[in-house]
Amino acid sequence: MSTSPLTILLASPRGFCAGVDRAIQIVEVALEKYGAPVYVRHEIVHNRFVVESLEAKGAVFVEELDQVPDGFPVIFSAHGVPKSIPAEARRREMLYVDATCPLVSKVHREAERHFSEGRQIVLVGHAGHPEVIGTMGQLPEGTVLLVEDLDDVAALQVKDPDNLAYVTQTTLSVDDTARVVDALRARFPNLHGPRREDICYATTNRQAAVKAIAPKVDMLLVVGAPNSSNSMRLVEVAKLHGCPASRLVRRADEIDWSELDGIGRLGITAGASAPEVLIEEILRDARAHRDVTVEEISIGTESITFKLPRILLEPETTA
Ligand code: 0CG
Ligand code: SF4
């Protein structure tokens, strides 16, 4: 059987970031330390494969704290939680571990600092995303104004234009956010906030890697989940930078290889919550259908790692 050649360009960096790595490790270490079940509020990261692997080890995923019975440990997902959640956990004397990414916590502290300095805060982000709910929930209800796009900036009503600060979601499109922040600065020249935005290194690097590959391929697959903000942004970036035939795939079994018959060059990347084994699965299937050559296109390396929360490192005290 002769198979036609397919060149796969693999983006690098791709896949797990330091915050995702840490969050998954938190669940694993908590399971070892406390024993199953350990409850997790919201998907620890936005990936079904990760969630199901942890479920197999004894993690139980819920959406709200009131679904966790008294007396069991609970972990908060990497996306962050409103202040009311740990407050409620303390009230119920629950043992909780916060797996919020340190780069999301940094944005929470920025928002709090601006608020304590008397500024009103604008959050650039996507309504309804758990990170946005968590960041807004760092401050009293109604104090953070959410803007999603340029129209929202134009319509924004603020208390005092000279006493305004902004923060952003960490997983946005770098280019779209630059436009929104420019528009904010144009309307409010005394706007306080980061020089550019609060988009994390992982989001920035994965978008840059996609920009390097998109113009060179006929189709680009982003391995990730539809509720993963950073993954969905990679699909958009690829489409805007030379590869209109870009799409999200959750698993290898979603790919119909007969549809790829005319494709000679295929780009592949993965969102920050998608494990590398899902890419390996796709490469294995690709080799079954085509004569594959893999080239990795790297725009740089990442070396950042985050420590586990202290509570997991301390020996368990017995009464
Ligand atoms: O990209 P978002 O914020 O939706 O999260 P995901 O779980 O996909 O990845 C990084 C984290 C946390
Ligand atoms: Fe942290 Fe960025 Fe990873 Fe989110 S995508 S967990 S902010 S490093």
mmCIF file of C-alpha atoms and ligand atoms in Angstrom:
data_model
loop_
_atom_site.group_PDB
_atom_site.id
_atom_site.type_symbol
_atom_site.label_atom_id
_atom_site.label_comp_id
_atom_site.label_asym_id
_atom_site.label_seq_id
_atom_site.Cartn_x
_atom_site.Cartn_y
_atom_site.Cartn_z
ATOM 1 C CA MET A 1 0.000 0.000 0.000
ATOM 2 C CA SER A 2 1.520 3.345 -0.981
ATOM 3 C CA THR A 3 0.642 6.376 1.127
ATOM 4 C CA SER A 4 0.974 10.016 0.134
ATOM 5 C CA PRO A 5 3.489 12.259 1.906
ATOM 6 C CA LEU A 6 2.342 14.542 4.718
ATOM 7 C CA THR A 7 4.605 17.070 6.404
ATOM 8 C CA ILE A 8 3.491 17.914 9.923
ATOM 9 C CA LEU A 9 4.747 21.142 11.442
ATOM 10 C CA LEU A 10 4.544 20.897 15.215
ATOM 11 C CA ALA A 11 4.399 24.214 17.049
ATOM 12 C CA SER A 12 6.700 24.756 19.989
ATOM 13 C CA PRO A 13 5.940 25.780 22.681
ATOM 14 C CA ARG A 14 2.601 23.976 22.780
ATOM 15 C CA GLY A 15 0.530 22.179 25.398
ATOM 16 C CA PHE A 16 0.930 22.266 29.154
ATOM 17 C CA CYS A 17 2.021 25.479 30.858
ATOM 18 C CA ALA A 18 3.463 25.766 34.349
ATOM 19 C CA GLY A 19 0.090 26.678 35.880
ATOM 20 C CA VAL A 20 -1.636 23.615 34.405
ATOM 21 C CA ASP A 21 1.206 21.341 35.397
ATOM 22 C CA ARG A 22 1.007 22.624 38.956
ATOM 23 C CA ALA A 23 -2.796 22.372 39.148
ATOM 24 C CA ILE A 24 -2.827 18.733 37.995
ATOM 25 C CA GLN A 25 -0.011 17.901 40.392
ATOM 26 C CA ILE A 26 -1.990 19.510 43.206
ATOM 27 C CA VAL A 27 -4.863 17.085 42.609
ATOM 28 C CA GLU A 28 -2.495 14.104 42.387
ATOM 29 C CA VAL A 29 -0.576 15.016 45.538
ATOM 30 C CA ALA A 30 -3.828 15.744 47.410
ATOM 31 C CA LEU A 31 -5.143 12.285 46.449
ATOM 32 C CA GLU A 32 -1.955 10.694 47.796
ATOM 33 C CA LYS A 33 -1.972 12.791 50.938
ATOM 34 C CA TYR A 34 -5.651 12.739 51.902
ATOM 35 C CA GLY A 35 -6.842 9.628 50.024
ATOM 36 C CA ALA A 36 -9.849 9.447 47.669
ATOM 37 C CA PRO A 37 -12.240 11.072 47.231
ATOM 38 C CA VAL A 38 -10.815 14.537 46.813
ATOM 39 C CA TYR A 39 -13.335 17.025 45.430
ATOM 40 C CA VAL A 40 -12.405 19.547 42.745
ATOM 41 C CA ARG A 41 -14.516 22.644 42.174
ATOM 42 C CA HIS A 42 -14.795 23.094 38.363
ATOM 43 C CA GLU A 43 -12.633 21.234 35.822
ATOM 44 C CA ILE A 44 -9.108 21.570 37.260
ATOM 45 C CA VAL A 45 -8.086 22.656 33.743
ATOM 46 C CA HIS A 46 -10.319 22.743 30.689
ATOM 47 C CA ASN A 47 -9.626 19.281 29.315
ATOM 48 C CA ARG A 48 -11.847 16.190 29.502
ATOM 49 C CA PHE A 49 -8.930 13.764 29.163
ATOM 50 C CA VAL A 50 -7.199 15.348 32.180
ATOM 51 C CA VAL A 51 -10.438 15.385 34.173
ATOM 52 C CA GLU A 52 -11.229 11.744 33.366
ATOM 53 C CA SER A 53 -7.674 10.614 34.217
ATOM 54 C CA LEU A 54 -7.996 12.282 37.623
ATOM 55 C CA GLU A 55 -11.487 10.868 38.130
ATOM 56 C CA ALA A 56 -9.984 7.407 37.597
ATOM 57 C CA LYS A 57 -7.625 8.144 40.502
ATOM 58 C CA GLY A 58 -10.439 9.224 42.816
ATOM 59 C CA ALA A 59 -11.045 12.927 42.136
ATOM 60 C CA VAL A 60 -14.693 14.043 42.071
ATOM 61 C CA PHE A 61 -15.480 17.119 39.981
ATOM 62 C CA VAL A 62 -18.313 19.457 40.976
ATOM 63 C CA GLU A 63 -19.306 22.952 39.893
ATOM 64 C CA GLU A 64 -20.175 24.430 43.277
ATOM 65 C CA LEU A 65 -18.964 24.112 46.849
ATOM 66 C CA ASP A 66 -22.400 23.081 48.116
ATOM 67 C CA GLN A 67 -21.988 19.842 46.122
ATOM 68 C CA VAL A 68 -19.054 18.896 48.371
ATOM 69 C CA PRO A 69 -20.092 16.989 51.488
ATOM 70 C CA ASP A 70 -18.657 18.158 54.823
ATOM 71 C CA GLY A 71 -15.393 16.595 55.876
ATOM 72 C CA PHE A 72 -13.818 16.102 52.432
ATOM 73 C CA PRO A 73 -10.914 18.077 50.975
ATOM 74 C CA VAL A 74 -11.695 20.367 48.042
ATOM 75 C CA ILE A 75 -9.437 21.910 45.409
ATOM 76 C CA PHE A 76 -10.170 25.124 43.513
ATOM 77 C CA SER A 77 -9.360 25.030 39.786
ATOM 78 C CA ALA A 78 -6.423 26.763 38.054
ATOM 79 C CA HIS A 79 -8.716 29.521 36.736
ATOM 80 C CA GLY A 80 -9.221 31.147 40.142
ATOM 81 C CA VAL A 81 -12.258 31.702 42.340
ATOM 82 C CA PRO A 82 -14.150 34.685 43.759
ATOM 83 C CA LYS A 83 -13.190 35.560 47.346
ATOM 84 C CA SER A 84 -16.562 34.279 48.516
ATOM 85 C CA ILE A 85 -15.524 30.666 47.750
ATOM 86 C CA PRO A 86 -12.577 30.271 50.170
ATOM 87 C CA ALA A 87 -14.613 32.332 52.651
ATOM 88 C CA GLU A 88 -17.444 29.799 52.463
ATOM 89 C CA ALA A 89 -14.968 26.892 52.703
ATOM 90 C CA ARG A 90 -13.529 28.425 55.899
ATOM 91 C CA ARG A 91 -16.999 28.953 57.299
ATOM 92 C CA ARG A 92 -17.697 25.239 56.758
ATOM 93 C CA GLU A 93 -14.249 24.408 58.209
ATOM 94 C CA MET A 94 -13.347 22.571 55.021
ATOM 95 C CA LEU A 95 -9.829 21.601 54.107
ATOM 96 C CA TYR A 96 -9.197 23.362 50.800
ATOM 97 C CA VAL A 97 -6.279 23.705 48.440
ATOM 98 C CA ASP A 98 -6.216 26.568 45.979
ATOM 99 C CA ALA A 99 -4.827 25.533 42.563
ATOM 100 C CA THR A 100 -5.294 29.028 41.071
ATOM 101 C CA CYS A 101 -2.378 29.699 38.730
ATOM 102 C CA PRO A 102 0.058 32.124 40.387
ATOM 103 C CA LEU A 103 -0.216 34.323 37.281
ATOM 104 C CA VAL A 104 -3.969 34.610 37.803
ATOM 105 C CA SER A 105 -3.446 35.328 41.521
ATOM 106 C CA LYS A 106 -1.072 38.108 40.488
ATOM 107 C CA VAL A 107 -3.917 39.749 38.532
ATOM 108 C CA HIS A 108 -6.191 39.363 41.584
ATOM 109 C CA ARG A 109 -3.653 41.225 43.719
ATOM 110 C CA GLU A 110 -3.240 43.953 41.078
ATOM 111 C CA ALA A 111 -7.003 44.512 41.058
ATOM 112 C CA GLU A 112 -7.081 44.646 44.855
ATOM 113 C CA ARG A 113 -4.195 47.134 44.951
ATOM 114 C CA HIS A 114 -5.897 49.496 42.494
ATOM 115 C CA PHE A 115 -9.117 49.233 44.476
ATOM 116 C CA SER A 116 -7.365 50.017 47.759
ATOM 117 C CA GLU A 117 -5.827 53.057 46.076
ATOM 118 C CA GLY A 118 -9.344 54.277 45.297
ATOM 119 C CA ARG A 119 -9.483 53.411 41.593
ATOM 120 C CA GLN A 120 -12.361 51.948 39.653
ATOM 121 C CA ILE A 121 -11.293 48.864 37.717
ATOM 122 C CA VAL A 122 -11.920 47.771 34.148
ATOM 123 C CA LEU A 123 -11.388 44.080 33.424
ATOM 124 C CA VAL A 124 -10.745 43.098 29.814
ATOM 125 C CA GLY A 125 -12.037 39.558 29.389
ATOM 126 C CA HIS A 126 -14.793 37.208 28.260
ATOM 127 C CA ALA A 127 -18.067 37.292 30.190
ATOM 128 C CA GLY A 128 -18.913 34.063 31.965
ATOM 129 C CA HIS A 129 -15.398 32.564 31.861
ATOM 130 C CA PRO A 130 -14.438 31.221 35.317
ATOM 131 C CA GLU A 131 -11.270 33.337 35.416
ATOM 132 C CA VAL A 132 -13.345 36.467 34.781
ATOM 133 C CA ILE A 133 -15.836 35.458 37.480
ATOM 134 C CA GLY A 134 -12.905 34.851 39.842
ATOM 135 C CA THR A 135 -11.158 38.146 39.114
ATOM 136 C CA MET A 136 -14.387 40.172 39.393
ATOM 137 C CA GLY A 137 -15.086 38.360 42.642
ATOM 138 C CA GLN A 138 -11.938 39.687 44.291
ATOM 139 C CA LEU A 139 -13.746 42.975 44.848
ATOM 140 C CA PRO A 140 -17.210 43.952 46.036
ATOM 141 C CA GLU A 141 -19.994 43.322 43.561
ATOM 142 C CA GLY A 142 -20.450 46.058 40.982
ATOM 143 C CA THR A 143 -16.985 47.574 41.393
ATOM 144 C CA VAL A 144 -15.286 45.889 38.411
ATOM 145 C CA LEU A 145 -16.467 46.883 34.928
ATOM 146 C CA LEU A 146 -16.091 44.167 32.285
ATOM 147 C CA VAL A 147 -15.175 45.055 28.701
ATOM 148 C CA GLU A 148 -15.023 42.393 26.007
ATOM 149 C CA ASP A 149 -14.349 44.444 22.865
ATOM 150 C CA LEU A 150 -14.005 47.880 21.285
ATOM 151 C CA ASP A 151 -17.766 48.526 21.394
ATOM 152 C CA ASP A 152 -17.739 47.987 25.159
ATOM 153 C CA VAL A 153 -14.869 50.474 25.501
ATOM 154 C CA ALA A 154 -16.822 53.079 23.530
ATOM 155 C CA ALA A 155 -19.914 52.557 25.715
ATOM 156 C CA LEU A 156 -18.051 52.509 29.036
ATOM 157 C CA GLN A 157 -19.417 54.809 31.759
ATOM 158 C CA VAL A 158 -16.936 55.444 34.558
ATOM 159 C CA LYS A 159 -17.135 57.356 37.844
ATOM 160 C CA ASP A 160 -13.926 59.339 37.408
ATOM 161 C CA PRO A 161 -11.900 59.073 34.168
ATOM 162 C CA ASP A 162 -8.740 60.102 36.024
ATOM 163 C CA ASN A 163 -9.095 57.415 38.657
ATOM 164 C CA LEU A 164 -9.307 54.321 36.569
ATOM 165 C CA ALA A 165 -7.181 51.175 36.235
ATOM 166 C CA TYR A 166 -7.384 48.092 34.058
ATOM 167 C CA VAL A 167 -6.461 44.433 34.371
ATOM 168 C CA THR A 168 -6.994 41.602 31.877
ATOM 169 C CA GLN A 169 -7.809 37.922 31.642
ATOM 170 C CA THR A 170 -4.573 35.940 31.153
ATOM 171 C CA THR A 171 -5.612 33.894 28.108
ATOM 172 C CA LEU A 172 -6.795 36.508 25.608
ATOM 173 C CA SER A 173 -5.664 37.195 22.054
ATOM 174 C CA VAL A 174 -2.541 39.354 22.324
ATOM 175 C CA ASP A 175 -3.489 41.396 19.237
ATOM 176 C CA ASP A 176 -7.182 41.928 20.095
ATOM 177 C CA THR A 177 -6.250 42.944 23.624
ATOM 178 C CA ALA A 178 -3.665 45.446 22.391
ATOM 179 C CA ARG A 179 -6.434 47.122 20.382
ATOM 180 C CA VAL A 180 -8.808 47.188 23.357
ATOM 181 C CA VAL A 181 -6.116 48.592 25.676
ATOM 182 C CA ASP A 182 -5.153 51.234 23.068
ATOM 183 C CA ALA A 183 -8.819 52.266 22.869
ATOM 184 C CA LEU A 184 -9.040 52.444 26.672
ATOM 185 C CA ARG A 185 -5.932 54.643 26.811
ATOM 186 C CA ALA A 186 -7.290 56.843 24.028
ATOM 187 C CA ARG A 187 -10.502 57.433 26.012
ATOM 188 C CA PHE A 188 -8.822 57.589 29.429
ATOM 189 C CA PRO A 189 -5.279 58.961 29.060
ATOM 190 C CA ASN A 190 -4.630 58.680 32.806
ATOM 191 C CA LEU A 191 -5.500 54.977 32.877
ATOM 192 C CA HIS A 192 -3.411 52.968 35.369
ATOM 193 C CA GLY A 193 -2.420 49.364 34.748
ATOM 194 C CA PRO A 194 0.232 47.121 33.247
ATOM 195 C CA ARG A 195 2.312 48.499 30.356
ATOM 196 C CA ARG A 196 0.636 46.089 27.912
ATOM 197 C CA GLU A 197 -1.769 43.617 29.534
ATOM 198 C CA ASP A 198 -1.833 40.652 31.938
ATOM 199 C CA ILE A 199 -1.744 37.915 29.276
ATOM 200 C CA CYS A 200 0.507 35.136 30.557
ATOM 201 C CA TYR A 201 3.772 33.958 28.993
ATOM 202 C CA ALA A 202 2.203 30.630 27.934
ATOM 203 C CA THR A 203 -0.663 32.265 26.037
ATOM 204 C CA THR A 204 1.718 34.742 24.402
ATOM 205 C CA ASN A 205 4.237 32.085 23.340
ATOM 206 C CA ARG A 206 1.645 29.639 21.990
ATOM 207 C CA GLN A 207 0.099 32.414 19.872
ATOM 208 C CA ALA A 208 3.551 33.445 18.568
ATOM 209 C CA ALA A 209 4.341 29.818 17.623
ATOM 210 C CA VAL A 210 1.025 29.532 15.756
ATOM 211 C CA LYS A 211 1.779 32.751 13.849
ATOM 212 C CA ALA A 212 5.090 31.214 12.730
ATOM 213 C CA ILE A 213 3.418 28.062 11.406
ATOM 214 C CA ALA A 214 0.030 29.207 10.058
ATOM 215 C CA PRO A 215 1.322 30.745 6.790
ATOM 216 C CA LYS A 216 3.284 27.567 5.987
ATOM 217 C CA VAL A 217 0.496 24.980 6.246
ATOM 218 C CA ASP A 218 -2.700 24.004 4.401
ATOM 219 C CA MET A 219 -4.542 23.156 7.603
ATOM 220 C CA LEU A 220 -3.856 23.688 11.301
ATOM 221 C CA LEU A 221 -5.244 21.624 14.173
ATOM 222 C CA VAL A 222 -5.358 22.976 17.706
ATOM 223 C CA VAL A 223 -5.686 20.208 20.281
ATOM 224 C CA GLY A 224 -7.869 21.503 23.089
ATOM 225 C CA ALA A 225 -11.385 21.992 24.377
ATOM 226 C CA PRO A 226 -14.162 24.372 23.301
ATOM 227 C CA ASN A 227 -14.322 25.842 26.839
ATOM 228 C CA SER A 228 -10.566 26.493 26.879
ATOM 229 C CA SER A 229 -10.084 30.204 26.258
ATOM 230 C CA ASN A 230 -6.399 29.974 25.364
ATOM 231 C CA SER A 231 -7.042 27.093 22.922
ATOM 232 C CA MET A 232 -9.897 28.883 21.160
ATOM 233 C CA ARG A 233 -7.684 31.948 20.775
ATOM 234 C CA LEU A 234 -5.067 29.772 19.012
ATOM 235 C CA VAL A 235 -7.661 28.771 16.389
ATOM 236 C CA GLU A 236 -8.538 32.450 15.825
ATOM 237 C CA VAL A 237 -4.883 33.492 15.598
ATOM 238 C CA ALA A 238 -4.142 30.727 13.063
ATOM 239 C CA LYS A 239 -7.122 31.768 10.914
ATOM 240 C CA LEU A 240 -6.042 35.412 10.966
ATOM 241 C CA HIS A 241 -2.406 34.631 10.187
ATOM 242 C CA GLY A 242 -2.577 32.670 6.981
ATOM 243 C CA CYS A 243 -4.421 29.440 7.676
ATOM 244 C CA PRO A 244 -8.191 29.801 7.245
ATOM 245 C CA ALA A 245 -8.532 26.000 7.509
ATOM 246 C CA SER A 246 -7.766 25.911 11.222
ATOM 247 C CA ARG A 247 -9.846 24.130 13.785
ATOM 248 C CA LEU A 248 -10.023 22.738 17.260
ATOM 249 C CA VAL A 249 -9.831 18.980 17.861
ATOM 250 C CA ARG A 250 -10.458 17.389 21.232
ATOM 251 C CA ARG A 251 -9.105 13.928 20.389
ATOM 252 C CA ALA A 252 -7.600 12.039 17.448
ATOM 253 C CA ASP A 253 -10.888 10.222 16.804
ATOM 254 C CA GLU A 254 -12.471 13.512 15.653
ATOM 255 C CA ILE A 255 -10.165 13.624 12.622
ATOM 256 C CA ASP A 256 -11.515 12.158 9.392
ATOM 257 C CA TRP A 257 -8.287 11.420 7.510
ATOM 258 C CA SER A 258 -10.108 11.099 4.181
ATOM 259 C CA GLU A 259 -10.915 14.820 4.466
ATOM 260 C CA LEU A 260 -7.179 15.510 4.684
ATOM 261 C CA ASP A 261 -6.340 13.678 1.440
ATOM 262 C CA GLY A 262 -5.463 16.865 -0.436
ATOM 263 C CA ILE A 263 -3.429 18.317 2.440
ATOM 264 C CA GLY A 264 0.366 18.221 2.051
ATOM 265 C CA ARG A 265 1.352 20.326 5.067
ATOM 266 C CA LEU A 266 -0.454 20.123 8.375
ATOM 267 C CA GLY A 267 0.223 22.325 11.403
ATOM 268 C CA ILE A 268 -0.450 21.003 14.895
ATOM 269 C CA THR A 269 -0.404 22.758 18.237
ATOM 270 C CA ALA A 270 -2.101 22.283 21.611
ATOM 271 C CA GLY A 271 -3.660 24.644 24.131
ATOM 272 C CA ALA A 272 -2.125 25.051 27.587
ATOM 273 C CA SER A 273 -4.494 22.465 29.095
ATOM 274 C CA ALA A 274 -4.022 19.728 26.456
ATOM 275 C CA PRO A 275 -1.650 16.870 27.354
ATOM 276 C CA GLU A 276 1.085 15.833 24.923
ATOM 277 C CA VAL A 277 -0.315 12.275 24.729
ATOM 278 C CA LEU A 278 -3.237 13.672 22.723
ATOM 279 C CA ILE A 279 -0.756 14.967 20.120
ATOM 280 C CA GLU A 280 1.035 11.609 20.098
ATOM 281 C CA GLU A 281 -2.306 9.918 19.456
ATOM 282 C CA ILE A 282 -2.836 12.152 16.391
ATOM 283 C CA LEU A 283 0.694 11.517 15.097
ATOM 284 C CA ARG A 284 0.157 7.765 15.461
ATOM 285 C CA ASP A 285 -3.082 7.937 13.434
ATOM 286 C CA ALA A 286 -1.437 10.226 10.857
ATOM 287 C CA ARG A 287 1.310 7.622 10.326
ATOM 288 C CA ALA A 288 -1.331 4.950 9.774
ATOM 289 C CA HIS A 289 -2.814 6.956 6.900
ATOM 290 C CA ARG A 290 0.105 8.876 5.399
ATOM 291 C CA ASP A 291 3.845 8.889 4.865
ATOM 292 C CA VAL A 292 4.582 11.385 7.641
ATOM 293 C CA THR A 293 7.552 13.671 8.203
ATOM 294 C CA VAL A 294 7.448 15.717 11.427
ATOM 295 C CA GLU A 295 9.236 19.047 11.767
ATOM 296 C CA GLU A 296 9.142 21.004 14.996
ATOM 297 C CA ILE A 297 9.015 24.775 14.554
ATOM 298 C CA SER A 298 10.192 26.418 17.751
ATOM 299 C CA ILE A 299 10.012 30.084 18.603
ATOM 300 C CA GLY A 300 11.789 29.601 21.934
ATOM 301 C CA THR A 301 11.821 27.522 25.093
ATOM 302 C CA GLU A 302 10.015 27.877 28.411
ATOM 303 C CA SER A 303 11.603 27.125 31.756
ATOM 304 C CA ILE A 304 9.107 28.586 34.240
ATOM 305 C CA THR A 305 7.817 26.297 37.010
ATOM 306 C CA PHE A 306 5.648 26.991 40.071
ATOM 307 C CA LYS A 307 5.937 25.534 43.560
ATOM 308 C CA LEU A 308 3.118 23.517 45.095
ATOM 309 C CA PRO A 309 1.067 25.180 47.861
ATOM 310 C CA ARG A 310 2.692 24.799 51.284
ATOM 311 C CA ILE A 311 -0.262 22.851 52.716
ATOM 312 C CA LEU A 312 0.591 19.925 50.407
ATOM 313 C CA LEU A 313 4.265 19.906 51.302
ATOM 314 C CA GLU A 314 3.799 19.918 55.068
ATOM 315 C CA PRO A 315 3.483 16.539 56.797
ATOM 316 C CA GLU A 316 -0.098 15.700 57.787
ATOM 317 C CA THR A 317 -0.669 16.482 61.464
ATOM 318 C CA THR A 318 -2.675 13.983 63.474
ATOM 319 C CA ALA A 319 -4.735 15.023 66.466
HETATM 320 O O1 0CG B 1 -7.646 28.985 28.723
HETATM 321 P P1 0CG B 1 -8.544 28.824 29.885
HETATM 322 O O2 0CG B 1 -8.434 29.957 30.867
HETATM 323 O O3 0CG B 1 -9.975 28.596 29.498
HETATM 324 O O4 0CG B 1 -8.077 27.564 30.746
HETATM 325 P P2 0CG B 1 -7.465 26.162 30.392
HETATM 326 O O5 0CG B 1 -7.830 25.255 31.521
HETATM 327 O O6 0CG B 1 -7.821 25.699 29.033
HETATM 328 O O7 0CG B 1 -5.884 26.370 30.366
HETATM 329 C C1 0CG B 1 -5.096 27.030 31.224
HETATM 330 C C2 0CG B 1 -5.558 27.155 32.588
HETATM 331 C C3 0CG B 1 -5.957 27.257 33.696
HETATM 332 FE FE1 SF4 B 2 -1.298 30.179 34.272
HETATM 333 FE FE2 SF4 B 2 -1.197 31.071 31.775
HETATM 334 FE FE3 SF4 B 2 -1.262 28.505 32.231
HETATM 335 FE FE4 SF4 B 2 -3.443 29.994 32.714
HETATM 336 S S1 SF4 B 2 -2.499 29.580 30.712
HETATM 337 S S2 SF4 B 2 -2.620 28.390 34.002
HETATM 338 S S3 SF4 B 2 -2.455 31.887 33.438
HETATM 339 S S4 SF4 B 2 0.397 29.917 32.856
#
